[in-house]
Backbone as a printed PyTorch tensor [residue, N CA C, xyz], in Angstrom:
tensor([[[ -64.9990,   15.9200,    6.0150],
         [ -66.3130,   16.6310,    6.3430],
         [ -65.9580,   17.7970,    7.0840]],

        [[ -64.8770,   17.7630,    7.9610],
         [ -64.5360,   19.1460,    8.7160],
         [ -64.3110,   20.1810,    7.7760]],

        [[ -63.5280,   19.9490,    6.6930],
         [ -63.3040,   20.8940,    5.6700],
         [ -64.4050,   21.3900,    5.0200]],

        [[ -65.4360,   20.5940,    4.6830],
         [ -66.5300,   21.0760,    3.9730],
         [ -67.4570,   21.8390,    4.9960]],

        [[ -67.4730,   21.4010,    6.1840],
         [ -68.1290,   22.0970,    7.2670],
         [ -67.6430,   23.5500,    7.2630]],

        [[ -66.3650,   23.6630,    7.5340],
         [ -65.7480,   25.0260,    7.6330],
         [ -65.8360,   25.8110,    6.4450]],

        [[ -65.7080,   25.3290,    5.1620],
         [ -65.6880,   26.1580,    4.1830],
         [ -67.2440,   26.5640,    3.7980]],

        [[ -68.3030,   25.7250,    4.0030],
         [ -69.5870,   26.0080,    3.7630],
         [ -70.1150,   27.1290,    4.6990]],

        [[ -69.7450,   26.9570,    5.9850],
         [ -70.0800,   28.1810,    6.9680],
         [ -69.4530,   29.3480,    6.7360]],

        [[ -68.1770,   29.4210,    6.1790],
         [ -67.5720,   30.5240,    5.8510],
         [ -68.1340,   31.1210,    4.5650]],

        [[ -68.4260,   30.4230,    3.6310],
         [ -69.1220,   30.7930,    2.5410],
         [ -70.4640,   31.5190,    2.7790]],

        [[ -71.2280,   30.8950,    3.5460],
         [ -72.5920,   31.3900,    4.1160],
         [ -72.4150,   32.9610,    4.6430]],

        [[ -71.4270,   32.8200,    5.5580],
         [ -71.0620,   34.1540,    6.1860],
         [ -70.7160,   35.1280,    5.3040]],

        [[ -69.7330,   34.8620,    4.2850],
         [ -69.4500,   35.8220,    3.3960],
         [ -70.7970,   36.1780,    2.4470]],

        [[ -71.2810,   35.3780,    2.0920],
         [ -72.4460,   35.7170,    1.3070],
         [ -73.4990,   36.5310,    1.9390]],

        [[ -73.7530,   36.1150,    3.1380],
         [ -74.7570,   37.0860,    4.0330],
         [ -74.2170,   38.5070,    4.1760]],

        [[ -72.8900,   38.6980,    4.4750],
         [ -72.2810,   39.9770,    4.5240],
         [ -72.4200,   40.7700,    3.2660]],

        [[ -72.2920,   40.1100,    2.2520],
         [ -72.4060,   40.6870,    0.7510],
         [ -73.7230,   40.8960,    0.2250]],

        [[ -74.8010,   40.3190,    1.0030],
         [ -76.1880,   40.2270,    0.7090],
         [ -76.3840,   39.3500,   -0.5910]],

        [[ -75.7530,   38.2450,   -0.7570],
         [ -75.8270,   37.3750,   -1.9400],
         [ -76.2440,   36.1120,   -1.4660]],

        [[ -76.6760,   35.3000,   -2.3530],
         [ -77.2790,   34.0950,   -2.4310],
         [ -76.0930,   33.0130,   -2.7770]],

        [[ -75.7760,   31.9470,   -1.8330],
         [ -74.9240,   30.8690,   -2.0850],
         [ -75.5910,   29.7100,   -2.1430]],

        [[ -75.4250,   28.8180,   -3.2870],
         [ -75.9450,   27.6630,   -3.2850],
         [ -74.9720,   26.5780,   -3.3510]],

        [[ -75.0150,   25.6550,   -2.1710],
         [ -73.9610,   24.5410,   -2.2100],
         [ -74.6140,   23.2770,   -2.2540]],

        [[ -73.5200,   22.2380,   -2.8810],
         [ -73.9030,   20.9230,   -3.1690],
         [ -72.7570,   20.1800,   -3.0470]],

        [[ -72.9480,   18.7910,   -2.6520],
         [ -71.8700,   17.9090,   -2.6830],
         [ -72.3240,   16.6990,   -3.5730]],

        [[ -71.2790,   16.1150,   -4.1960],
         [ -71.5200,   14.8540,   -4.9740],
         [ -70.7140,   13.8440,   -4.0160]],

        [[ -71.4860,   12.7210,   -3.7630],
         [ -71.0180,   11.8870,   -2.9470],
         [ -71.4750,   10.3220,   -3.3410]],

        [[ -70.5770,    9.3710,   -3.0160],
         [ -70.9900,    7.7690,   -3.2500],
         [ -71.8760,    7.3200,   -1.9980]],

        [[ -72.1190,    8.2690,   -1.0520],
         [ -72.6950,    8.0830,    0.2050],
         [ -72.2230,    7.1300,    1.2550]],

        [[ -71.0060,    6.8040,    0.9620],
         [ -70.4970,    5.8580,    1.9980],
         [ -70.0270,    6.4860,    3.2380]],

        [[ -69.8600,    7.8020,    3.2990],
         [ -69.3540,    8.5300,    4.5220],
         [ -70.6250,    9.3870,    5.0530]],

        [[ -71.8880,    9.2340,    4.6300],
         [ -72.9050,    9.9290,    5.1060],
         [ -73.4900,    9.4360,    6.1970]],

        [[ -72.8560,    9.8290,    7.4530],
         [ -73.3650,    9.3420,    8.7260],
         [ -74.5050,   10.2980,    9.0700]],

        [[ -75.2870,   10.1440,    9.9810],
         [ -76.4220,   10.9090,   10.4780],
         [ -75.9050,   12.2420,   10.8330]],

        [[ -74.7450,   12.5040,   11.4240],
         [ -74.2220,   13.9280,   11.7510],
         [ -73.9180,   14.6610,   10.4490]],

        [[ -73.3110,   13.9240,    9.4740],
         [ -73.2210,   14.6380,    8.1390],
         [ -74.4040,   15.0780,    7.5840]],

        [[ -75.3090,   14.1530,    7.4520],
         [ -76.6920,   14.2630,    6.8580],
         [ -77.4800,   15.4480,    7.4920]],

        [[ -77.3920,   15.4690,    8.9520],
         [ -78.1480,   16.4680,    9.7060],
         [ -77.3100,   17.9920,    9.2600]],

        [[ -76.1590,   17.9820,    9.1640],
         [ -75.5210,   19.2440,    8.8540],
         [ -75.9760,   19.8060,    7.4430]],

        [[ -75.8240,   18.7410,    6.4730],
         [ -76.1070,   19.1690,    5.0080],
         [ -77.5570,   19.5950,    4.8040]],

        [[ -78.2980,   18.9110,    5.4970],
         [ -79.9100,   19.3470,    5.4520],
         [ -80.1270,   20.6180,    6.2590]],

        [[ -79.5130,   20.7240,    7.3750],
         [ -79.6350,   22.0010,    8.1460],
         [ -79.1710,   23.2960,    7.5440]],

        [[ -78.0470,   23.0710,    6.8220],
         [ -77.6130,   24.1350,    6.0070],
         [ -77.7560,   24.2880,    4.3810]],

        [[ -78.9420,   23.5940,    4.0630],
         [ -79.4970,   23.5310,    2.8520],
         [ -78.4810,   23.3380,    1.7640]],

        [[ -77.5570,   22.1400,    2.0600],
         [ -76.6900,   21.7710,    1.1460],
         [ -77.1070,   20.6570,    0.2340]],

        [[ -77.3160,   20.8430,   -0.9350],
         [ -77.8290,   19.8050,   -1.7610],
         [ -76.8370,   18.5200,   -1.9290]],

        [[ -77.6290,   17.4750,   -2.1400],
         [ -76.6330,   16.0760,   -2.2050],
         [ -76.9310,   15.5070,   -3.5570]],

        [[ -75.9210,   15.1950,   -4.2930],
         [ -75.8510,   14.5300,   -5.6680],
         [ -75.4420,   13.1680,   -5.1160]],

        [[ -76.3450,   12.2700,   -5.0960],
         [ -76.0780,   10.9450,   -4.6920],
         [ -75.6220,    9.9240,   -5.9950]],

        [[ -74.4250,    9.4780,   -5.9270],
         [ -74.0700,    8.5260,   -7.0110],
         [ -74.3380,    7.2560,   -6.5050]],

        [[ -75.3860,    6.5780,   -7.2550],
         [ -75.7800,    5.0770,   -6.8800],
         [ -76.0710,    4.4880,   -8.4010]],

        [[ -75.5500,    3.3570,   -8.5380],
         [ -75.6930,    2.7660,   -9.9570],
         [ -76.8460,    1.8980,  -10.1710]],

        [[ -77.5900,    1.6340,   -9.0230],
         [ -78.8090,    0.6180,   -9.3420],
         [ -78.9800,   -0.5040,   -8.2130]],

        [[ -79.1720,   -1.6650,   -8.7220],
         [ -79.2110,   -2.7390,   -7.8230],
         [ -77.9890,   -2.9930,   -7.0590]],

        [[ -78.0200,   -3.8540,   -6.0230],
         [ -76.7350,   -4.3560,   -5.3260],
         [ -75.4810,   -4.7700,   -6.3080]],

        [[ -75.9390,   -5.7910,   -7.0600],
         [ -75.0750,   -6.2110,   -7.9930],
         [ -74.4640,   -5.2270,   -8.9340]],

        [[ -75.0510,   -4.4650,   -9.4420],
         [ -74.6520,   -3.3550,  -10.4310],
         [ -73.5470,   -2.3070,   -9.7310]],

        [[ -74.1350,   -1.9520,   -8.4800],
         [ -73.3990,   -0.9040,   -7.6200],
         [ -71.9800,   -1.6550,   -7.2090]],

        [[ -72.1710,   -3.0850,   -6.8090],
         [ -70.9300,   -3.7230,   -6.5090],
         [ -69.8390,   -3.8980,   -7.6230]],

        [[ -70.4770,   -3.8880,   -8.8060],
         [ -69.5430,   -4.3300,   -9.8790],
         [ -68.8690,   -3.1090,  -10.4850]],

        [[ -69.5560,   -1.8890,  -10.1630],
         [ -69.2360,   -0.5670,  -10.7500],
         [ -68.3980,    0.1790,   -9.6050]],

        [[ -68.6050,   -0.0400,   -8.4310],
         [ -68.1510,    0.8690,   -7.3210],
         [ -67.4970,    0.0730,   -6.2700]],

        [[ -66.1450,   -0.2070,   -6.5530],
         [ -65.4420,   -1.0400,   -5.3170],
         [ -64.7530,   -0.1950,   -4.2750]],

        [[ -64.8120,   -0.6920,   -3.2540],
         [ -63.8440,    0.1060,   -1.9980],
         [ -62.3900,   -0.1170,   -2.0750]],

        [[ -61.6470,    0.5390,   -1.3080],
         [ -60.3950,    0.5900,   -1.6620],
         [ -59.7220,   -0.9740,   -1.3890]],

        [[ -60.5620,   -1.8200,   -0.7460],
         [ -60.1570,   -3.2500,   -0.4920],
         [ -60.6030,   -4.1180,   -1.6980]],

        [[ -61.4330,   -3.5590,   -2.6350],
         [ -61.7550,   -4.2890,   -3.8330],
         [ -63.1120,   -4.9510,   -3.7260]],

        [[ -63.6630,   -4.7290,   -2.4210],
         [ -65.2250,   -5.0200,   -2.1930],
         [ -66.2680,   -4.1400,   -2.8370]],

        [[ -67.4220,   -4.6800,   -3.1160],
         [ -68.3280,   -3.7680,   -3.5880],
         [ -68.8050,   -2.9900,   -2.4140]],

        [[ -69.5040,   -1.7370,   -2.7980],
         [ -69.7130,   -0.7720,   -1.9410],
         [ -71.2060,   -0.6650,   -1.5000]],

        [[ -72.0650,   -1.5660,   -1.9910],
         [ -73.4300,   -1.3010,   -1.7620],
         [ -73.7480,   -1.4580,   -0.4040]],

        [[ -73.2530,   -2.5040,    0.2700],
         [ -73.4650,   -2.5580,    1.7570],
         [ -73.1800,   -1.4190,    2.6580]],

        [[ -72.3280,   -0.6460,    2.2780],
         [ -72.0390,    0.6980,    2.7690],
         [ -72.9390,    1.6460,    2.6330]],

        [[ -73.7090,    1.6890,    1.5910],
         [ -74.8150,    2.7960,    1.1470],
         [ -76.1600,    2.3680,    1.2690]],

        [[ -76.4840,    1.0450,    1.6710],
         [ -77.7850,    0.5120,    1.7160],
         [ -78.6560,    1.1540,    2.6810]],

        [[ -78.1350,    1.4750,    3.9930],
         [ -78.8420,    2.1800,    4.8210],
         [ -78.9520,    3.7390,    4.6430]],

        [[ -78.0080,    4.1250,    4.0080],
         [ -77.9560,    5.5910,    3.6990],
         [ -78.9560,    5.9840,    2.9100]],

        [[ -79.5090,    5.0950,    1.8310],
         [ -80.5440,    5.2860,    1.0030],
         [ -81.8450,    5.6260,    1.7020]],

        [[ -82.1250,    4.9720,    2.7660],
         [ -83.3580,    5.0710,    3.6310],
         [ -83.1220,    6.4460,    4.4050]],

        [[ -82.0950,    6.7460,    4.9990],
         [ -81.8200,    7.7810,    5.8060],
         [ -81.9280,    9.1370,    4.9510]],

        [[ -81.3880,    9.1530,    3.7200],
         [ -81.5310,   10.2310,    2.8100],
         [ -82.9420,   10.4960,    2.3670]],

        [[ -83.5640,    9.5050,    2.0300],
         [ -84.9230,    9.6110,    1.5740],
         [ -85.8330,    9.9560,    2.6980]],

        [[ -85.5740,    9.5560,    3.9190],
         [ -86.4610,   10.0610,    5.0550],
         [ -86.4900,   11.3310,    5.3430]],

        [[ -85.1460,   12.1810,    4.9390],
         [ -84.9460,   13.4480,    5.0570],
         [ -85.4120,   14.3590,    3.9790]],

        [[ -85.3330,   13.5610,    2.7760],
         [ -85.7330,   14.2950,    1.4630],
         [ -86.3150,   13.3960,    0.5350]],

        [[ -87.6340,   13.1070,    0.6120],
         [ -88.1910,   12.1070,   -0.3110],
         [ -87.9390,   12.3070,   -1.7290]],

        [[ -87.7750,   13.5700,   -2.1980],
         [ -87.4930,   13.8550,   -3.4940],
         [ -86.0780,   13.9420,   -3.9100]],

        [[ -85.2180,   13.1520,   -3.1450],
         [ -83.7600,   13.1620,   -3.3540],
         [ -83.5260,   12.4710,   -4.7610]],

        [[ -82.7620,   12.9470,   -5.4620],
         [ -82.3060,   12.3860,   -6.8100],
         [ -81.0010,   11.4960,   -6.6770]],

        [[ -80.8930,   10.8300,   -7.6240],
         [ -79.6780,    9.8140,   -7.6710],
         [ -79.0610,    9.9140,   -9.0220]],

        [[ -77.8120,   10.0010,   -9.2400],
         [ -76.9360,    9.8850,  -10.3420],
         [ -76.4850,    8.5580,  -10.6260]],

        [[ -76.9120,    7.9770,  -11.6620],
         [ -76.4990,    6.6210,  -11.9880],
         [ -75.5930,    6.6480,  -13.2660]],

        [[ -74.2410,    5.9120,  -13.1010],
         [ -73.4160,    6.0560,  -14.2200],
         [ -73.4880,    4.5430,  -14.6590]],

        [[ -73.6660,    4.3740,  -16.1490],
         [ -73.6540,    3.1240,  -16.6500],
         [ -72.4400,    3.0350,  -17.6070]],

        [[ -72.0370,    1.7960,  -17.9300],
         [ -71.0910,    1.6430,  -18.9690],
         [ -71.4260,    0.4200,  -19.9380]],

        [[ -70.6720,    0.0610,  -20.7400],
         [ -70.9140,   -0.9960,  -21.7370],
         [ -71.0740,   -2.5610,  -20.9750]],

        [[ -70.6540,   -2.5690,  -19.8970],
         [ -70.9920,   -3.6940,  -19.0490],
         [ -72.2420,   -3.8010,  -18.2590]],

        [[ -72.5410,   -2.6840,  -17.9210],
         [ -73.9970,   -2.4970,  -17.1790],
         [ -75.1000,   -1.9380,  -17.8270]],

        [[ -75.0190,   -1.4940,  -18.9150],
         [ -76.1080,   -0.9990,  -19.8610],
         [ -77.1120,   -1.8540,  -19.9940]],

        [[ -77.0710,   -3.0140,  -20.0330],
         [ -78.1240,   -4.0850,  -20.2790],
         [ -78.9230,   -4.1570,  -19.0900]],

        [[ -78.5190,   -3.5470,  -17.9630],
         [ -79.3160,   -3.6560,  -16.7550],
         [ -79.8500,   -2.2620,  -16.2020]],

        [[ -79.7670,   -1.2210,  -17.2540],
         [ -80.2120,    0.1790,  -16.9430],
         [ -81.7930,    0.0430,  -16.2960]],

        [[ -82.5650,   -0.4050,  -17.1610],
         [ -83.9570,   -0.5410,  -17.0040],
         [ -84.2810,   -1.0970,  -15.4800]],

        [[ -83.6400,   -2.2620,  -15.2430],
         [ -83.7130,   -3.2350,  -14.0090],
         [ -83.2670,   -2.2320,  -12.9300]],

        [[ -82.1930,   -1.5230,  -13.2240],
         [ -81.6150,   -0.7260,  -12.0450],
         [ -82.5340,    0.4310,  -11.5440]],

        [[ -83.1270,    1.1080,  -12.6050],
         [ -84.1330,    2.2320,  -12.4100],
         [ -85.1740,    1.4930,  -11.6320]],

        [[ -85.9040,    0.3330,  -12.0970],
         [ -86.9180,   -0.3430,  -11.2640],
         [ -86.5170,   -0.4580,   -9.7500]],

        [[ -85.3180,   -0.9650,   -9.6410],
         [ -84.8640,   -1.1420,   -8.1510],
         [ -85.0020,    0.1020,   -7.4900]],

        [[ -84.2220,    1.1950,   -8.0420],
         [ -83.9800,    2.4910,   -7.4460],
         [ -85.4390,    3.0600,   -6.9830]],

        [[ -86.3470,    2.8230,   -8.1560],
         [ -87.7960,    3.2220,   -7.8280],
         [ -88.4780,    2.6040,   -6.7600]],

        [[ -88.1510,    1.1430,   -6.6950],
         [ -88.7350,    0.5100,   -5.5620],
         [ -88.3610,    0.9150,   -4.2340]],

        [[ -86.9290,    1.3470,   -4.1830],
         [ -86.4440,    1.8150,   -2.8490],
         [ -87.0800,    3.3390,   -2.5230]],

        [[ -87.6000,    3.9620,   -3.4560],
         [ -88.2820,    5.3030,   -3.1550],
         [ -87.6710,    6.5190,   -3.8820]],

        [[ -86.7460,    6.2660,   -4.7910],
         [ -86.2530,    7.3380,   -5.5270],
         [ -87.2340,    7.6630,   -6.7540]],

        [[ -87.5270,    8.9300,   -7.0110],
         [ -88.4520,    9.3790,   -7.9870],
         [ -87.6580,   10.1740,   -9.0690]],

        [[ -86.3860,   10.4770,   -8.8220],
         [ -85.6770,   11.2970,   -9.7490],
         [ -84.3890,   10.4800,   -9.8660]],

        [[ -84.1140,   10.0600,  -11.0880],
         [ -82.8300,    9.3970,  -11.5070],
         [ -82.1470,   10.0940,  -12.7900]],

        [[ -81.0070,   10.2290,  -12.8070],
         [ -80.2350,   10.7630,  -13.9830],
         [ -79.1190,    9.8180,  -14.4230]],

        [[ -79.5160,    8.9320,  -15.3250],
         [ -78.4460,    7.9840,  -15.9470],
         [ -77.5460,    8.7360,  -16.8040]],

        [[ -76.1960,    8.4750,  -16.6330],
         [ -75.0880,    9.0410,  -17.2140],
         [ -74.2430,    7.8920,  -17.8060]],

        [[ -73.9850,    7.9140,  -19.1180],
         [ -72.9940,    7.0730,  -19.6480],
         [ -71.5560,    7.3120,  -19.3250]],

        [[ -70.7150,    6.2610,  -19.0140],
         [ -69.3160,    6.4450,  -19.0340],
         [ -68.9090,    6.6360,  -20.5460]],

        [[ -68.5310,    7.5850,  -21.0000],
         [ -68.2340,    7.9000,  -22.2710],
         [ -66.7670,    7.5260,  -22.7880]],

        [[ -65.9460,    7.3990,  -21.4710],
         [ -64.6200,    6.8960,  -21.7860],
         [ -64.4890,    5.4050,  -21.9980]],

        [[ -65.7070,    4.6580,  -21.9440],
         [ -65.9030,    3.4120,  -22.2030],
         [ -65.7220,    3.0720,  -23.7290]],

        [[ -65.4800,    2.0490,  -24.1870],
         [ -65.5070,    1.8470,  -25.6040],
         [ -66.8950,    1.4370,  -26.0750]],

        [[ -67.8890,    2.1930,  -26.7380],
         [ -68.9620,    2.0000,  -27.0890],
         [ -69.1200,    1.5610,  -28.5360]],

        [[ -69.7720,    0.4630,  -28.6600],
         [ -69.7820,    0.0760,  -30.1480],
         [ -71.4910,   -0.0110,  -30.6840]],

        [[ -71.6750,   -0.2350,  -31.8210],
         [ -72.8750,   -0.1590,  -32.4300],
         [ -73.7520,   -1.2710,  -31.6660]],

        [[ -73.1550,   -2.3100,  -31.0940],
         [ -73.9240,   -3.3760,  -30.2160],
         [ -74.4160,   -2.6870,  -28.9170]],

        [[ -73.4620,   -2.2480,  -28.1780],
         [ -73.7580,   -1.6760,  -26.9450],
         [ -74.6410,   -0.4170,  -27.1860]],

        [[ -74.6050,    0.2630,  -28.1490],
         [ -75.5860,    1.3810,  -28.2400],
         [ -76.8820,    1.1030,  -28.5480]],

        [[ -76.9470,   -0.2110,  -29.2270],
         [ -78.5130,   -0.8430,  -29.5430],
         [ -78.9130,   -1.2530,  -28.2300]],

        [[ -78.1680,   -1.7210,  -27.4230],
         [ -78.4920,   -2.1440,  -25.9300],
         [ -79.0060,   -0.9980,  -25.1890]],

        [[ -78.3360,    0.0990,  -25.2920],
         [ -78.7520,    1.4990,  -24.7690],
         [ -80.0500,    1.9360,  -25.3360]],

        [[ -80.2810,    1.9080,  -26.5970],
         [ -81.3840,    2.2930,  -27.1200],
         [ -82.5370,    1.4240,  -26.6320]],

        [[ -82.5250,    0.1550,  -26.6340],
         [ -83.4810,   -0.7940,  -26.2190],
         [ -83.9120,   -0.5090,  -24.5650]],

        [[ -82.8930,   -0.1040,  -23.7980],
         [ -83.0020,    0.0590,  -22.2690],
         [ -83.8210,    1.4850,  -22.2420]],

        [[ -83.4710,    2.5000,  -22.9510],
         [ -84.1080,    3.7960,  -22.9170],
         [ -85.5680,    3.7480,  -23.2670]],

        [[ -85.6980,    2.8710,  -24.4130],
         [ -87.1630,    2.6680,  -24.8610],
         [ -87.9750,    2.0630,  -23.7460]],

        [[ -87.2960,    1.0930,  -22.8340],
         [ -88.1740,    0.5380,  -21.8170],
         [ -88.2860,    1.3160,  -20.7930]],

        [[ -87.4160,    2.2580,  -20.6070],
         [ -87.5630,    3.2070,  -19.4860],
         [ -88.5830,    4.3050,  -19.9940]],

        [[ -88.4890,    4.5210,  -21.1460],
         [ -89.4610,    5.6250,  -21.6290],
         [ -90.8420,    5.1330,  -21.5030]],

        [[ -91.1860,    3.8800,  -21.7820],
         [ -92.6600,    3.3700,  -21.6460],
         [ -92.8810,    3.2710,  -20.2710]],

        [[ -91.9750,    2.8510,  -19.3930],
         [ -92.2680,    2.8450,  -18.0280],
         [ -92.5930,    4.1260,  -17.4310]],

        [[ -91.8700,    5.1320,  -17.6630],
         [ -92.0580,    6.4200,  -17.3500],
         [ -93.4510,    7.0270,  -17.8760]],

        [[ -93.6400,    6.7630,  -19.1710],
         [ -95.0600,    7.0630,  -19.6030],
         [ -96.2530,    6.4900,  -18.8770]],

        [[ -96.1590,    5.2200,  -18.7200],
         [ -97.0910,    4.5040,  -18.0590],
         [ -97.3190,    4.9730,  -16.6680]],

        [[ -96.2490,    5.2140,  -15.7750],
         [ -96.4590,    5.7690,  -14.4380],
         [ -97.0970,    7.2600,  -14.5020]],

        [[ -96.5160,    7.9800,  -15.5120],
         [ -97.0730,    9.4900,  -15.6320],
         [ -98.6310,    9.0930,  -15.8080]],

        [[ -99.0230,    8.3260,  -16.8180],
         [-100.5070,    8.2100,  -16.9750],
         [-101.2330,    7.8770,  -15.5950]],

        [[-100.6370,    7.0100,  -14.9690],
         [-101.2340,    6.5340,  -13.5430],
         [-101.1000,    7.5630,  -12.4450]],

        [[-100.2870,    8.8420,  -12.8490],
         [-100.2870,    9.7400,  -11.7340],
         [ -99.0990,    9.5340,  -10.9030]],

        [[ -98.0630,    8.7020,  -11.3110],
         [ -96.9930,    8.3750,  -10.3920],
         [ -95.7310,    8.7770,  -11.1150]],

        [[ -95.4590,   10.0390,  -10.8960],
         [ -94.4270,   10.8640,  -11.7090],
         [ -92.9670,   10.2560,  -11.3840]],

        [[ -92.2230,    9.9840,  -12.3460],
         [ -90.7190,    9.5230,  -12.1010],
         [ -90.0220,   10.3670,  -13.1330]],

        [[ -88.9440,   10.9880,  -12.8670],
         [ -88.0770,   11.7370,  -13.3660],
         [ -86.8810,   10.9520,  -13.8730]],

        [[ -86.5650,   10.9150,  -15.1620],
         [ -85.3270,   10.1910,  -15.5260],
         [ -84.6050,   11.1590,  -16.4720]],

        [[ -83.7250,   11.8870,  -15.7850],
         [ -82.8500,   12.7560,  -16.4880],
         [ -83.6670,   13.6340,  -17.5970]],

        [[ -82.9260,   13.7890,  -18.6190],
         [ -83.6230,   14.4120,  -19.7550],
         [ -84.8380,   13.7560,  -20.4720]],

        [[ -84.8840,   12.3840,  -20.1010],
         [ -85.9590,   11.7360,  -20.8230],
         [ -87.3590,   12.0930,  -20.2650]],

        [[ -87.5210,   12.3350,  -19.2330],
         [ -88.7500,   12.7510,  -18.5590],
         [ -89.4470,   14.0540,  -19.1440]],

        [[ -88.3860,   15.1170,  -19.3740],
         [ -88.8860,   16.2090,  -19.8780],
         [ -89.5530,   15.9460,  -21.3140]],

        [[ -88.8980,   15.2020,  -22.1830],
         [ -89.3440,   14.9230,  -23.6800],
         [ -90.7890,   14.1590,  -23.5110]],

        [[ -90.6780,   13.0310,  -22.7230],
         [ -91.9420,   12.3300,  -22.5360],
         [ -93.0510,   13.1960,  -21.9950]],

        [[ -92.7900,   13.9580,  -21.2450],
         [ -93.8440,   14.9630,  -20.4950],
         [ -94.4130,   15.9340,  -21.8100]],

        [[ -93.4040,   16.2890,  -22.7720],
         [ -93.8280,   17.1080,  -23.7930],
         [ -94.8490,   16.2770,  -24.8170]],

        [[ -94.2540,   14.9070,  -24.9330],
         [ -95.1710,   14.0980,  -25.7460],
         [ -96.5000,   13.8390,  -25.2040]],

        [[ -96.4800,   13.5430,  -23.9200],
         [ -97.6800,   13.2870,  -23.0480],
         [ -98.8050,   14.4750,  -23.2070]],

        [[ -98.2580,   15.6840,  -23.0520],
         [ -98.9770,   16.7440,  -23.1360],
         [ -99.3590,   17.2880,  -24.5140]],

        [[ -98.6520,   16.7920,  -25.4340],
         [ -98.8200,   17.0370,  -26.9700],
         [ -98.3360,   18.5040,  -27.0730]],

        [[ -97.4870,   18.9360,  -26.4630],
         [ -96.9250,   20.3570,  -26.7930],
         [ -95.9960,   20.4760,  -27.7930]],

        [[ -95.2000,   19.3260,  -28.1860],
         [ -94.2560,   19.3570,  -29.3070],
         [ -93.9410,   18.0220,  -29.5360]],

        [[ -93.3140,   17.6860,  -30.6310],
         [ -92.7390,   16.4070,  -31.0760],
         [ -91.3350,   16.1210,  -30.4600]],

        [[ -91.1980,   14.8760,  -30.2300],
         [ -89.8420,   14.5240,  -29.5050],
         [ -88.6940,   14.9440,  -30.3570]],

        [[ -87.7960,   15.7820,  -29.7510],
         [ -86.3940,   15.9450,  -30.4170],
         [ -85.4480,   15.9460,  -29.3240]],

        [[ -84.3730,   15.2910,  -29.5590],
         [ -83.4210,   15.0020,  -28.3930],
         [ -82.2060,   15.8980,  -28.8770]],

        [[ -81.7420,   16.7570,  -27.9100],
         [ -80.7170,   17.4140,  -28.1590],
         [ -79.1850,   16.5780,  -28.1160]],

        [[ -78.0770,   17.1180,  -28.1010],
         [ -76.9120,   16.4390,  -28.1060],
         [ -77.0040,   15.6790,  -26.5210]],

        [[ -76.2340,   14.5780,  -26.5350],
         [ -76.1240,   13.9030,  -25.3650],
         [ -76.1200,   12.3990,  -25.6110]],

        [[ -76.0800,   11.5390,  -24.5450],
         [ -76.0080,   10.1140,  -24.4820],
         [ -77.2430,    9.6520,  -25.4340]],

        [[ -76.8020,    8.7920,  -26.1730],
         [ -77.8750,    8.2320,  -27.1440],
         [ -78.6010,    9.1950,  -28.1000]],

        [[ -78.2970,   10.3910,  -28.1120],
         [ -79.0550,   11.3760,  -28.9050],
         [ -79.5070,   10.9290,  -30.3470]],

        [[ -78.5940,   10.2580,  -30.8380],
         [ -78.8910,    9.8100,  -32.3960],
         [ -79.5730,    8.4180,  -32.1510]],

        [[ -79.7940,    8.0100,  -31.0870],
         [ -80.4200,    6.6190,  -31.1670],
         [ -81.9070,    6.4890,  -30.6400]],

        [[ -82.3640,    7.4550,  -30.0770],
         [ -83.7870,    7.6890,  -29.5380],
         [ -84.5550,    8.3350,  -30.4610]],

        [[ -85.7550,    7.9690,  -30.8170],
         [ -86.7140,    8.8480,  -31.4300],
         [ -86.5490,    8.9320,  -32.9970]]])
């Protein structure tokens, strides 16, 4: 954290001297986000990309500590502290062939905790098969339905690229076309 603090303050000072804007951000699993760290990040307008995979069992299966234990217990209270400072805080979710079947449930869990902006990202280094792509397709359709239902009820949820295309459908601005990316050939 000391290095991040030093470099960000130096970068801000240099940007100010040169009359430039500097945008800073960190990607973190949240395990080291103490109140002091959070205070500094928010005070200095440093965005946080929080990596959290969903329900405790999903997080613990995907993200182990150096001792081999699950990491959810280390980030559980961080969720509330981050959302208290930034209610629109997003979360980056990594899923793989072992956890894709819980993608919808993991979103529901994160939504219930207060996140309104999620970005599911497939671990493409995993071995994806027709069967696991079919599971991903089913999970994305369930997510699309849930996002659309919430949108109709005035409860906006952002799910990576998915929300943009659902919004277009909902407003009837244009037909659904998915560009390259995860499940691009499997949705729509």
